[in-house]
Amino acid sequence: MFIQQLINGLTLGSIYALIALGYTMVYGVLLMINFAHSEIFMIGAYIGLWALTAIPAFASFTITGFIITFLVVLLFSGLLAVSVEKLAYKPLRQAPRLSPLISAIGVSIVLQNLIMLFVSNQSMPLPEFKTTRYQIFSAEVDTLQIFIFCFSIALMLLLNLFISKTKFGKAMRATAHSHSVSQLMGINSSSMIAMVFFIGGALGGIAGMLNGMYYGSIKYNMGFFPGIKAFTAAVLGGIGNVKGAMLGGFLLGLIETFSAGYISSQNKDVITFCVLILMLVFKPTGILGENVTEKV
């Protein structure tokens, strides 16, 4: 049972980690919580469903099919996140910090209700994927779980390389450190913020697609609990820290699955959020977070 819960936890944690990256990247640059990110996650799942429905041949484990489907999800989710930033957040950059937060909640409600009214208020199934099951000791793992874990790890490694090694990644880090100083160095902070939203939105949309594949269906309100849990993962790892978001996502997935398997499946969410409360009490900066002195 331990190995089975470990496999389930790593699979679930992969999805949480991808969503948490969107929260932590935006917070690192703008010091705001983008609560509309959970709806980008949800819409990414719908975009993936529409892509699979439009071209049924994609609904199989073929390299070409997955590449095209996920590229479509990545592009549209990223562009949607950038559009939200331009329309709802950019005009409020000089406003009090509470204003963008309220705007984010408003955008979240609007996007959720648009899907509910104009698409469907019922669960929609994804096409069935052919999977193969493998026996590992007393546990079972299928090709979908392997794919979700490996694909998520690959995306996280690519993101880490992009941020640490490329010119754009260094510009993003400079913008996160100080908007005014980065502009004096010739960096267009608005473009870097848009890039952060694009990358975060793209990862969130892909996570939505993976979540839909894992559970077999999607719904207009599917983003709420994964979004809250991913935010919890970002706080657990250290909000604003990219590696912390990855670590927090996997830890949260493991905590949730082991809680369901060994304590109570009905109270797994309670246990998960109790972990958040304990973390905020004893280490508010998270596992990899650092204490930052606020500039005045």
PDB file of N, CA and C in Angstrom, residues 38-136:
ATOM      1  N   SER A  38      -6.303  29.745 -11.087  1.00  0.00           N
ATOM      2  CA  SER A  38      -7.040  28.479 -11.006  1.00  0.00           C
ATOM      3  C   SER A  38      -8.014  28.324 -12.171  1.00  0.00           C
ATOM      4  N   GLU A  39      -8.508  29.449 -12.697  1.00  0.00           N
ATOM      5  CA  GLU A  39      -9.424  29.374 -13.852  1.00  0.00           C
ATOM      6  C   GLU A  39      -8.653  29.200 -15.160  1.00  0.00           C
ATOM      7  N   ILE A  40      -7.410  29.667 -15.209  1.00  0.00           N
ATOM      8  CA  ILE A  40      -6.552  29.364 -16.366  1.00  0.00           C
ATOM      9  C   ILE A  40      -6.326  27.852 -16.425  1.00  0.00           C
ATOM     10  N   PHE A  41      -6.102  27.268 -15.262  1.00  0.00           N
ATOM     11  CA  PHE A  41      -5.972  25.808 -15.137  1.00  0.00           C
ATOM     12  C   PHE A  41      -7.214  25.117 -15.694  1.00  0.00           C
ATOM     13  N   MET A  42      -8.390  25.601 -15.303  1.00  0.00           N
ATOM     14  CA  MET A  42      -9.653  24.996 -15.748  1.00  0.00           C
ATOM     15  C   MET A  42      -9.840  25.170 -17.255  1.00  0.00           C
ATOM     16  N   ILE A  43      -9.598  26.363 -17.755  1.00  0.00           N
ATOM     17  CA  ILE A  43      -9.803  26.630 -19.193  1.00  0.00           C
ATOM     18  C   ILE A  43      -8.795  25.843 -20.025  1.00  0.00           C
ATOM     19  N   GLY A  44      -7.582  25.638 -19.488  1.00  0.00           N
ATOM     20  CA  GLY A  44      -6.602  24.812 -20.191  1.00  0.00           C
ATOM     21  C   GLY A  44      -7.125  23.407 -20.438  1.00  0.00           C
ATOM     22  N   ALA A  45      -7.866  22.870 -19.462  1.00  0.00           N
ATOM     23  CA  ALA A  45      -8.461  21.534 -19.618  1.00  0.00           C
ATOM     24  C   ALA A  45      -9.499  21.543 -20.730  1.00  0.00           C
ATOM     25  N   TYR A  46     -10.312  22.610 -20.807  1.00  0.00           N
ATOM     26  CA  TYR A  46     -11.324  22.709 -21.861  1.00  0.00           C
ATOM     27  C   TYR A  46     -10.673  22.882 -23.238  1.00  0.00           C
ATOM     28  N   ILE A  47      -9.603  23.647 -23.294  1.00  0.00           N
ATOM     29  CA  ILE A  47      -8.892  23.810 -24.572  1.00  0.00           C
ATOM     30  C   ILE A  47      -8.352  22.462 -25.036  1.00  0.00           C
ATOM     31  N   GLY A  48      -7.804  21.693 -24.094  1.00  0.00           N
ATOM     32  CA  GLY A  48      -7.312  20.363 -24.435  1.00  0.00           C
ATOM     33  C   GLY A  48      -8.418  19.444 -24.925  1.00  0.00           C
ATOM     34  N   LEU A  49      -9.592  19.517 -24.282  1.00  0.00           N
ATOM     35  CA  LEU A  49     -10.728  18.702 -24.709  1.00  0.00           C
ATOM     36  C   LEU A  49     -11.167  19.078 -26.116  1.00  0.00           C
ATOM     37  N   TRP A  50     -11.243  20.381 -26.394  1.00  0.00           N
ATOM     38  CA  TRP A  50     -11.643  20.829 -27.735  1.00  0.00           C
ATOM     39  C   TRP A  50     -10.633  20.393 -28.795  1.00  0.00           C
ATOM     40  N   ALA A  51      -9.342  20.442 -28.456  1.00  0.00           N
ATOM     41  CA  ALA A  51      -8.313  19.995 -29.402  1.00  0.00           C
ATOM     42  C   ALA A  51      -8.447  18.499 -29.675  1.00  0.00           C
ATOM     43  N   LEU A  52      -8.671  17.719 -28.624  1.00  0.00           N
ATOM     44  CA  LEU A  52      -8.825  16.274 -28.793  1.00  0.00           C
ATOM     45  C   LEU A  52     -10.093  15.930 -29.562  1.00  0.00           C
ATOM     46  N   THR A  53     -11.154  16.704 -29.334  1.00  0.00           N
ATOM     47  CA  THR A  53     -12.424  16.456 -30.025  1.00  0.00           C
ATOM     48  C   THR A  53     -12.337  16.846 -31.490  1.00  0.00           C
ATOM     49  N   ALA A  54     -11.634  17.943 -31.758  1.00  0.00           N
ATOM     50  CA  ALA A  54     -11.512  18.417 -33.134  1.00  0.00           C
ATOM     51  C   ALA A  54     -10.729  17.435 -33.990  1.00  0.00           C
ATOM     52  N   ILE A  55      -9.706  16.837 -33.386  1.00  0.00           N
ATOM     53  CA  ILE A  55      -8.881  15.872 -34.116  1.00  0.00           C
ATOM     54  C   ILE A  55      -8.796  14.608 -33.276  1.00  0.00           C
ATOM     55  N   PRO A  56      -9.762  13.679 -33.410  1.00  0.00           N
ATOM     56  CA  PRO A  56      -9.820  12.482 -32.569  1.00  0.00           C
ATOM     57  C   PRO A  56      -8.552  11.640 -32.596  1.00  0.00           C
ATOM     58  N   ALA A  57      -7.783  11.755 -33.677  1.00  0.00           N
ATOM     59  CA  ALA A  57      -6.555  10.951 -33.770  1.00  0.00           C
ATOM     60  C   ALA A  57      -5.559  11.332 -32.684  1.00  0.00           C
ATOM     61  N   PHE A  58      -5.728  12.546 -32.097  1.00  0.00           N
ATOM     62  CA  PHE A  58      -4.816  12.960 -31.033  1.00  0.00           C
ATOM     63  C   PHE A  58      -5.077  12.201 -29.739  1.00  0.00           C
ATOM     64  N   ALA A  59      -6.268  11.632 -29.601  1.00  0.00           N
ATOM     65  CA  ALA A  59      -6.656  10.980 -28.351  1.00  0.00           C
ATOM     66  C   ALA A  59      -6.023   9.598 -28.229  1.00  0.00           C
ATOM     67  N   SER A  60      -4.741   9.552 -28.407  1.00  0.00           N
ATOM     68  CA  SER A  60      -3.990   8.310 -28.247  1.00  0.00           C
ATOM     69  C   SER A  60      -2.565   8.679 -27.867  1.00  0.00           C
ATOM     70  N   PHE A  61      -1.833   7.711 -27.355  1.00  0.00           N
ATOM     71  CA  PHE A  61      -0.479   7.996 -26.922  1.00  0.00           C
ATOM     72  C   PHE A  61       0.474   7.974 -28.122  1.00  0.00           C
ATOM     73  N   THR A  62       0.331   8.983 -28.982  1.00  0.00           N
ATOM     74  CA  THR A  62       1.252   9.159 -30.091  1.00  0.00           C
ATOM     75  C   THR A  62       2.023  10.447 -29.847  1.00  0.00           C
ATOM     76  N   ILE A  63       3.280  10.449 -30.196  1.00  0.00           N
ATOM     77  CA  ILE A  63       4.134  11.610 -29.928  1.00  0.00           C
ATOM     78  C   ILE A  63       3.600  12.838 -30.641  1.00  0.00           C
ATOM     79  N   THR A  64       3.249  12.702 -31.923  1.00  0.00           N
ATOM     80  CA  THR A  64       2.750  13.849 -32.697  1.00  0.00           C
ATOM     81  C   THR A  64       1.463  14.402 -32.107  1.00  0.00           C
ATOM     82  N   GLY A  65       0.546  13.514 -31.751  1.00  0.00           N
ATOM     83  CA  GLY A  65      -0.725  13.953 -31.186  1.00  0.00           C
ATOM     84  C   GLY A  65      -0.550  14.730 -29.912  1.00  0.00           C
ATOM     85  N   PHE A  66       0.286  14.233 -29.018  1.00  0.00           N
ATOM     86  CA  PHE A  66       0.486  14.921 -27.746  1.00  0.00           C
ATOM     87  C   PHE A  66       1.223  16.235 -27.922  1.00  0.00           C
ATOM     88  N   ILE A  67       2.205  16.257 -28.788  1.00  0.00           N
ATOM     89  CA  ILE A  67       2.944  17.503 -29.006  1.00  0.00           C
ATOM     90  C   ILE A  67       2.011  18.600 -29.498  1.00  0.00           C
ATOM     91  N   ILE A  68       1.180  18.289 -30.507  1.00  0.00           N
ATOM     92  CA  ILE A  68       0.278  19.291 -31.061  1.00  0.00           C
ATOM     93  C   ILE A  68      -0.771  19.713 -30.039  1.00  0.00           C
ATOM     94  N   THR A  69      -1.367  18.738 -29.348  1.00  0.00           N
ATOM     95  CA  THR A  69      -2.402  19.051 -28.347  1.00  0.00           C
ATOM     96  C   THR A  69      -1.855  19.942 -27.250  1.00  0.00           C
ATOM     97  N   PHE A  70      -0.715  19.577 -26.699  1.00  0.00           N
ATOM     98  CA  PHE A  70      -0.163  20.356 -25.592  1.00  0.00           C
ATOM     99  C   PHE A  70       0.388  21.705 -26.059  1.00  0.00           C
ATOM    100  N   LEU A  71       0.836  21.796 -27.290  1.00  0.00           N
ATOM    101  CA  LEU A  71       1.248  23.103 -27.824  1.00  0.00           C
ATOM    102  C   LEU A  71       0.053  24.039 -27.938  1.00  0.00           C
ATOM    103  N   VAL A  72      -1.092  23.496 -28.357  1.00  0.00           N
ATOM    104  CA  VAL A  72      -2.316  24.297 -28.444  1.00  0.00           C
ATOM    105  C   VAL A  72      -2.730  24.779 -27.057  1.00  0.00           C
ATOM    106  N   VAL A  73      -2.712  23.860 -26.079  1.00  0.00           N
ATOM    107  CA  VAL A  73      -3.071  24.214 -24.699  1.00  0.00           C
ATOM    108  C   VAL A  73      -2.103  25.256 -24.148  1.00  0.00           C
ATOM    109  N   LEU A  74      -0.820  25.032 -24.359  1.00  0.00           N
ATOM    110  CA  LEU A  74       0.210  25.956 -23.875  1.00  0.00           C
ATOM    111  C   LEU A  74       0.016  27.353 -24.445  1.00  0.00           C
ATOM    112  N   LEU A  75      -0.182  27.435 -25.757  1.00  0.00           N
ATOM    113  CA  LEU A  75      -0.287  28.729 -26.418  1.00  0.00           C
ATOM    114  C   LEU A  75      -1.523  29.501 -25.958  1.00  0.00           C
ATOM    115  N   PHE A  76      -2.683  28.851 -25.999  1.00  0.00           N
ATOM    116  CA  PHE A  76      -3.922  29.556 -25.670  1.00  0.00           C
ATOM    117  C   PHE A  76      -4.000  29.895 -24.181  1.00  0.00           C
ATOM    118  N   SER A  77      -3.535  29.006 -23.314  1.00  0.00           N
ATOM    119  CA  SER A  77      -3.543  29.289 -21.875  1.00  0.00           C
ATOM    120  C   SER A  77      -2.600  30.442 -21.551  1.00  0.00           C
ATOM    121  N   GLY A  78      -1.429  30.428 -22.161  1.00  0.00           N
ATOM    122  CA  GLY A  78      -0.474  31.514 -21.942  1.00  0.00           C
ATOM    123  C   GLY A  78      -1.005  32.848 -22.422  1.00  0.00           C
ATOM    124  N   LEU A  79      -1.619  32.860 -23.601  1.00  0.00           N
ATOM    125  CA  LEU A  79      -2.173  34.108 -24.142  1.00  0.00           C
ATOM    126  C   LEU A  79      -3.341  34.609 -23.299  1.00  0.00           C
ATOM    127  N   LEU A  80      -4.144  33.690 -22.779  1.00  0.00           N
ATOM    128  CA  LEU A  80      -5.250  34.081 -21.910  1.00  0.00           C
ATOM    129  C   LEU A  80      -4.713  34.733 -20.638  1.00  0.00           C
ATOM    130  N   ALA A  81      -3.668  34.146 -20.051  1.00  0.00           N
ATOM    131  CA  ALA A  81      -3.079  34.713 -18.841  1.00  0.00           C
ATOM    132  C   ALA A  81      -2.508  36.105 -19.103  1.00  0.00           C
ATOM    133  N   VAL A  82      -1.860  36.288 -20.252  1.00  0.00           N
ATOM    134  CA  VAL A  82      -1.318  37.611 -20.617  1.00  0.00           C
ATOM    135  C   VAL A  82      -2.452  38.620 -20.805  1.00  0.00           C
ATOM    136  N   SER A  83      -3.541  38.193 -21.428  1.00  0.00           N
ATOM    137  CA  SER A  83      -4.695  39.074 -21.630  1.00  0.00           C
ATOM    138  C   SER A  83      -5.291  39.512 -20.296  1.00  0.00           C
ATOM    139  N   VAL A  84      -5.378  38.564 -19.354  1.00  0.00           N
ATOM    140  CA  VAL A  84      -5.890  38.904 -18.017  1.00  0.00           C
ATOM    141  C   VAL A  84      -4.985  39.941 -17.358  1.00  0.00           C
ATOM    142  N   GLU A  85      -3.672  39.759 -17.495  1.00  0.00           N
ATOM    143  CA  GLU A  85      -2.728  40.715 -16.898  1.00  0.00           C
ATOM    144  C   GLU A  85      -2.885  42.104 -17.506  1.00  0.00           C
ATOM    145  N   LYS A  86      -3.010  42.175 -18.827  1.00  0.00           N
ATOM    146  CA  LYS A  86      -3.127  43.473 -19.500  1.00  0.00           C
ATOM    147  C   LYS A  86      -4.423  44.187 -19.133  1.00  0.00           C
ATOM    148  N   LEU A  87      -5.512  43.433 -19.032  1.00  0.00           N
ATOM    149  CA  LEU A  87      -6.823  44.052 -18.817  1.00  0.00           C
ATOM    150  C   LEU A  87      -7.130  44.309 -17.340  1.00  0.00           C
ATOM    151  N   ALA A  88      -6.732  43.383 -16.475  1.00  0.00           N
ATOM    152  CA  ALA A  88      -7.181  43.451 -15.082  1.00  0.00           C
ATOM    153  C   ALA A  88      -6.106  43.866 -14.077  1.00  0.00           C
ATOM    154  N   TYR A  89      -4.827  43.644 -14.400  1.00  0.00           N
ATOM    155  CA  TYR A  89      -3.777  43.905 -13.424  1.00  0.00           C
ATOM    156  C   TYR A  89      -2.887  45.103 -13.780  1.00  0.00           C
ATOM    157  N   LYS A  90      -2.546  45.228 -15.053  1.00  0.00           N
ATOM    158  CA  LYS A  90      -1.633  46.303 -15.453  1.00  0.00           C
ATOM    159  C   LYS A  90      -2.155  47.692 -15.080  1.00  0.00           C
ATOM    160  N   PRO A  91      -3.458  48.000 -15.290  1.00  0.00           N
ATOM    161  CA  PRO A  91      -3.949  49.336 -14.897  1.00  0.00           C
ATOM    162  C   PRO A  91      -3.886  49.591 -13.388  1.00  0.00           C
ATOM    163  N   LEU A  92      -3.666  48.532 -12.598  1.00  0.00           N
ATOM    164  CA  LEU A  92      -3.694  48.666 -11.135  1.00  0.00           C
ATOM    165  C   LEU A  92      -2.306  48.536 -10.506  1.00  0.00           C
ATOM    166  N   ARG A  93      -1.260  48.628 -11.301  1.00  0.00           N
ATOM    167  CA  ARG A  93       0.083  48.427 -10.750  1.00  0.00           C
ATOM    168  C   ARG A  93       0.465  49.480  -9.718  1.00  0.00           C
ATOM    169  N   GLN A  94      -0.026  50.695  -9.873  1.00  0.00           N
ATOM    170  CA  GLN A  94       0.291  51.751  -8.912  1.00  0.00           C
ATOM    171  C   GLN A  94      -0.773  51.877  -7.825  1.00  0.00           C
ATOM    172  N   ALA A  95      -1.797  51.032  -7.891  1.00  0.00           N
ATOM    173  CA  ALA A  95      -2.878  51.079  -6.899  1.00  0.00           C
ATOM    174  C   ALA A  95      -2.438  50.370  -5.621  1.00  0.00           C
ATOM    175  N   PRO A  96      -3.170  50.556  -4.516  1.00  0.00           N
ATOM    176  CA  PRO A  96      -2.873  49.795  -3.285  1.00  0.00           C
ATOM    177  C   PRO A  96      -2.885  48.300  -3.556  1.00  0.00           C
ATOM    178  N   ARG A  97      -2.100  47.561  -2.784  1.00  0.00           N
ATOM    179  CA  ARG A  97      -1.882  46.138  -3.053  1.00  0.00           C
ATOM    180  C   ARG A  97      -3.174  45.323  -3.003  1.00  0.00           C
ATOM    181  N   LEU A  98      -4.170  45.803  -2.285  1.00  0.00           N
ATOM    182  CA  LEU A  98      -5.428  45.075  -2.176  1.00  0.00           C
ATOM    183  C   LEU A  98      -6.226  45.109  -3.477  1.00  0.00           C
ATOM    184  N   SER A  99      -6.051  46.161  -4.273  1.00  0.00           N
ATOM    185  CA  SER A  99      -6.856  46.323  -5.500  1.00  0.00           C
ATOM    186  C   SER A  99      -6.622  45.216  -6.526  1.00  0.00           C
ATOM    187  N   PRO A 100      -5.365  44.879  -6.864  1.00  0.00           N
ATOM    188  CA  PRO A 100      -5.157  43.765  -7.805  1.00  0.00           C
ATOM    189  C   PRO A 100      -5.687  42.435  -7.275  1.00  0.00           C
ATOM    190  N   LEU A 101      -5.622  42.248  -5.949  1.00  0.00           N
ATOM    191  CA  LEU A 101      -6.135  41.016  -5.349  1.00  0.00           C
ATOM    192  C   LEU A 101      -7.634  40.889  -5.569  1.00  0.00           C
ATOM    193  N   ILE A 102      -8.360  41.974  -5.346  1.00  0.00           N
ATOM    194  CA  ILE A 102      -9.810  41.973  -5.570  1.00  0.00           C
ATOM    195  C   ILE A 102     -10.110  41.775  -7.053  1.00  0.00           C
ATOM    196  N   SER A 103      -9.311  42.418  -7.904  1.00  0.00           N
ATOM    197  CA  SER A 103      -9.484  42.255  -9.352  1.00  0.00           C
ATOM    198  C   SER A 103      -9.269  40.800  -9.767  1.00  0.00           C
ATOM    199  N   ALA A 104      -8.281  40.135  -9.161  1.00  0.00           N
ATOM    200  CA  ALA A 104      -7.999  38.732  -9.484  1.00  0.00           C
ATOM    201  C   ALA A 104      -9.177  37.839  -9.112  1.00  0.00           C
ATOM    202  N   ILE A 105      -9.769  38.094  -7.954  1.00  0.00           N
ATOM    203  CA  ILE A 105     -10.936  37.313  -7.533  1.00  0.00           C
ATOM    204  C   ILE A 105     -12.097  37.547  -8.505  1.00  0.00           C
ATOM    205  N   GLY A 106     -12.273  38.802  -8.928  1.00  0.00           N
ATOM    206  CA  GLY A 106     -13.333  39.121  -9.882  1.00  0.00           C
ATOM    207  C   GLY A 106     -13.134  38.419 -11.215  1.00  0.00           C
ATOM    208  N   VAL A 107     -11.898  38.422 -11.723  1.00  0.00           N
ATOM    209  CA  VAL A 107     -11.594  37.740 -12.984  1.00  0.00           C
ATOM    210  C   VAL A 107     -11.861  36.254 -12.866  1.00  0.00           C
ATOM    211  N   SER A 108     -11.503  35.669 -11.730  1.00  0.00           N
ATOM    212  CA  SER A 108     -11.742  34.243 -11.487  1.00  0.00           C
ATOM    213  C   SER A 108     -13.231  33.918 -11.586  1.00  0.00           C
ATOM    214  N   ILE A 109     -14.051  34.719 -10.944  1.00  0.00           N
ATOM    215  CA  ILE A 109     -15.509  34.499 -10.971  1.00  0.00           C
ATOM    216  C   ILE A 109     -16.055  34.652 -12.381  1.00  0.00           C
ATOM    217  N   VAL A 110     -15.580  35.675 -13.102  1.00  0.00           N
ATOM    218  CA  VAL A 110     -16.054  35.929 -14.473  1.00  0.00           C
ATOM    219  C   VAL A 110     -15.713  34.758 -15.390  1.00  0.00           C
ATOM    220  N   LEU A 111     -14.461  34.286 -15.361  1.00  0.00           N
ATOM    221  CA  LEU A 111     -14.043  33.196 -16.243  1.00  0.00           C
ATOM    222  C   LEU A 111     -14.814  31.913 -15.939  1.00  0.00           C
ATOM    223  N   GLN A 112     -14.992  31.640 -14.648  1.00  0.00           N
ATOM    224  CA  GLN A 112     -15.720  30.427 -14.260  1.00  0.00           C
ATOM    225  C   GLN A 112     -17.159  30.465 -14.761  1.00  0.00           C
ATOM    226  N   ASN A 113     -17.791  31.616 -14.605  1.00  0.00           N
ATOM    227  CA  ASN A 113     -19.192  31.725 -15.028  1.00  0.00           C
ATOM    228  C   ASN A 113     -19.355  31.767 -16.535  1.00  0.00           C
ATOM    229  N   LEU A 114     -18.358  32.280 -17.250  1.00  0.00           N
ATOM    230  CA  LEU A 114     -18.418  32.253 -18.712  1.00  0.00           C
ATOM    231  C   LEU A 114     -18.438  30.820 -19.229  1.00  0.00           C
ATOM    232  N   ILE A 115     -17.574  29.978 -18.656  1.00  0.00           N
ATOM    233  CA  ILE A 115     -17.554  28.570 -19.064  1.00  0.00           C
ATOM    234  C   ILE A 115     -18.859  27.884 -18.672  1.00  0.00           C
ATOM    235  N   MET A 116     -19.376  28.185 -17.476  1.00  0.00           N
ATOM    236  CA  MET A 116     -20.615  27.564 -17.010  1.00  0.00           C
ATOM    237  C   MET A 116     -21.792  27.942 -17.914  1.00  0.00           C
ATOM    238  N   LEU A 117     -21.861  29.220 -18.336  1.00  0.00           N
ATOM    239  CA  LEU A 117     -23.003  29.704 -19.115  1.00  0.00           C
ATOM    240  C   LEU A 117     -22.912  29.342 -20.588  1.00  0.00           C
ATOM    241  N   PHE A 118     -21.707  29.421 -21.163  1.00  0.00           N
ATOM    242  CA  PHE A 118     -21.577  29.280 -22.619  1.00  0.00           C
ATOM    243  C   PHE A 118     -21.018  27.936 -23.076  1.00  0.00           C
ATOM    244  N   VAL A 119     -20.547  27.131 -22.138  1.00  0.00           N
ATOM    245  CA  VAL A 119     -20.040  25.798 -22.523  1.00  0.00           C
ATOM    246  C   VAL A 119     -20.919  24.719 -21.898  1.00  0.00           C
ATOM    247  N   SER A 120     -20.819  24.537 -20.585  1.00  0.00           N
ATOM    248  CA  SER A 120     -21.651  23.540 -19.897  1.00  0.00           C
ATOM    249  C   SER A 120     -21.493  23.696 -18.389  1.00  0.00           C
ATOM    250  N   ASN A 121     -22.573  23.403 -17.688  1.00  0.00           N
ATOM    251  CA  ASN A 121     -22.482  23.391 -16.219  1.00  0.00           C
ATOM    252  C   ASN A 121     -22.401  21.966 -15.677  1.00  0.00           C
ATOM    253  N   GLN A 122     -22.206  21.011 -16.578  1.00  0.00           N
ATOM    254  CA  GLN A 122     -22.078  19.602 -16.213  1.00  0.00           C
ATOM    255  C   GLN A 122     -20.659  19.109 -16.501  1.00  0.00           C
ATOM    256  N   SER A 123     -20.302  18.016 -15.866  1.00  0.00           N
ATOM    257  CA  SER A 123     -18.995  17.410 -16.142  1.00  0.00           C
ATOM    258  C   SER A 123     -18.939  16.927 -17.584  1.00  0.00           C
ATOM    259  N   MET A 124     -17.790  17.103 -18.206  1.00  0.00           N
ATOM    260  CA  MET A 124     -17.601  16.659 -19.592  1.00  0.00           C
ATOM    261  C   MET A 124     -16.466  15.640 -19.628  1.00  0.00           C
ATOM    262  N   PRO A 125     -16.725  14.447 -20.178  1.00  0.00           N
ATOM    263  CA  PRO A 125     -15.680  13.412 -20.203  1.00  0.00           C
ATOM    264  C   PRO A 125     -14.636  13.691 -21.281  1.00  0.00           C
ATOM    265  N   LEU A 126     -13.407  13.305 -20.994  1.00  0.00           N
ATOM    266  CA  LEU A 126     -12.356  13.349 -21.997  1.00  0.00           C
ATOM    267  C   LEU A 126     -12.327  12.029 -22.757  1.00  0.00           C
ATOM    268  N   PRO A 127     -11.802  12.023 -23.981  1.00  0.00           N
ATOM    269  CA  PRO A 127     -11.693  10.746 -24.705  1.00  0.00           C
ATOM    270  C   PRO A 127     -10.876   9.742 -23.901  1.00  0.00           C
ATOM    271  N   GLU A 128     -11.246   8.472 -24.025  1.00  0.00           N
ATOM    272  CA  GLU A 128     -10.547   7.425 -23.270  1.00  0.00           C
ATOM    273  C   GLU A 128      -9.161   7.214 -23.836  1.00  0.00           C
ATOM    274  N   PHE A 129      -8.186   7.141 -22.950  1.00  0.00           N
ATOM    275  CA  PHE A 129      -6.814   6.914 -23.367  1.00  0.00           C
ATOM    276  C   PHE A 129      -6.437   5.453 -23.119  1.00  0.00           C
ATOM    277  N   LYS A 130      -5.768   4.882 -24.099  1.00  0.00           N
ATOM    278  CA  LYS A 130      -5.317   3.505 -23.942  1.00  0.00           C
ATOM    279  C   LYS A 130      -4.080   3.497 -23.048  1.00  0.00           C
ATOM    280  N   THR A 131      -4.173   2.783 -21.938  1.00  0.00           N
ATOM    281  CA  THR A 131      -3.050   2.727 -21.006  1.00  0.00           C
ATOM    282  C   THR A 131      -2.671   1.281 -20.716  1.00  0.00           C
ATOM    283  N   THR A 132      -1.430   1.102 -20.326  1.00  0.00           N
ATOM    284  CA  THR A 132      -0.922  -0.213 -19.952  1.00  0.00           C
ATOM    285  C   THR A 132      -0.544  -0.181 -18.473  1.00  0.00           C
ATOM    286  N   ARG A 133      -0.928  -1.196 -17.738  1.00  0.00           N
ATOM    287  CA  ARG A 133      -0.636  -1.254 -16.307  1.00  0.00           C
ATOM    288  C   ARG A 133       0.595  -2.134 -16.052  1.00  0.00           C
ATOM    289  N   TYR A 134       1.433  -1.660 -15.115  1.00  0.00           N
ATOM    290  CA  TYR A 134       2.610  -2.419 -14.724  1.00  0.00           C
ATOM    291  C   TYR A 134       2.547  -2.694 -13.227  1.00  0.00           C
ATOM    292  N   GLN A 135       3.058  -3.856 -12.845  1.00  0.00           N
ATOM    293  CA  GLN A 135       3.072  -4.248 -11.439  1.00  0.00           C
ATOM    294  C   GLN A 135       4.434  -3.921 -10.845  1.00  0.00           C
ATOM    295  N   ILE A 136       4.447  -3.124  -9.771  1.00  0.00           N
ATOM    296  CA  ILE A 136       5.681  -2.821  -9.046  1.00  0.00           C
ATOM    297  C   ILE A 136       5.488  -3.286  -7.608  1.00  0.00           C
TER     298      ILE A 136
END
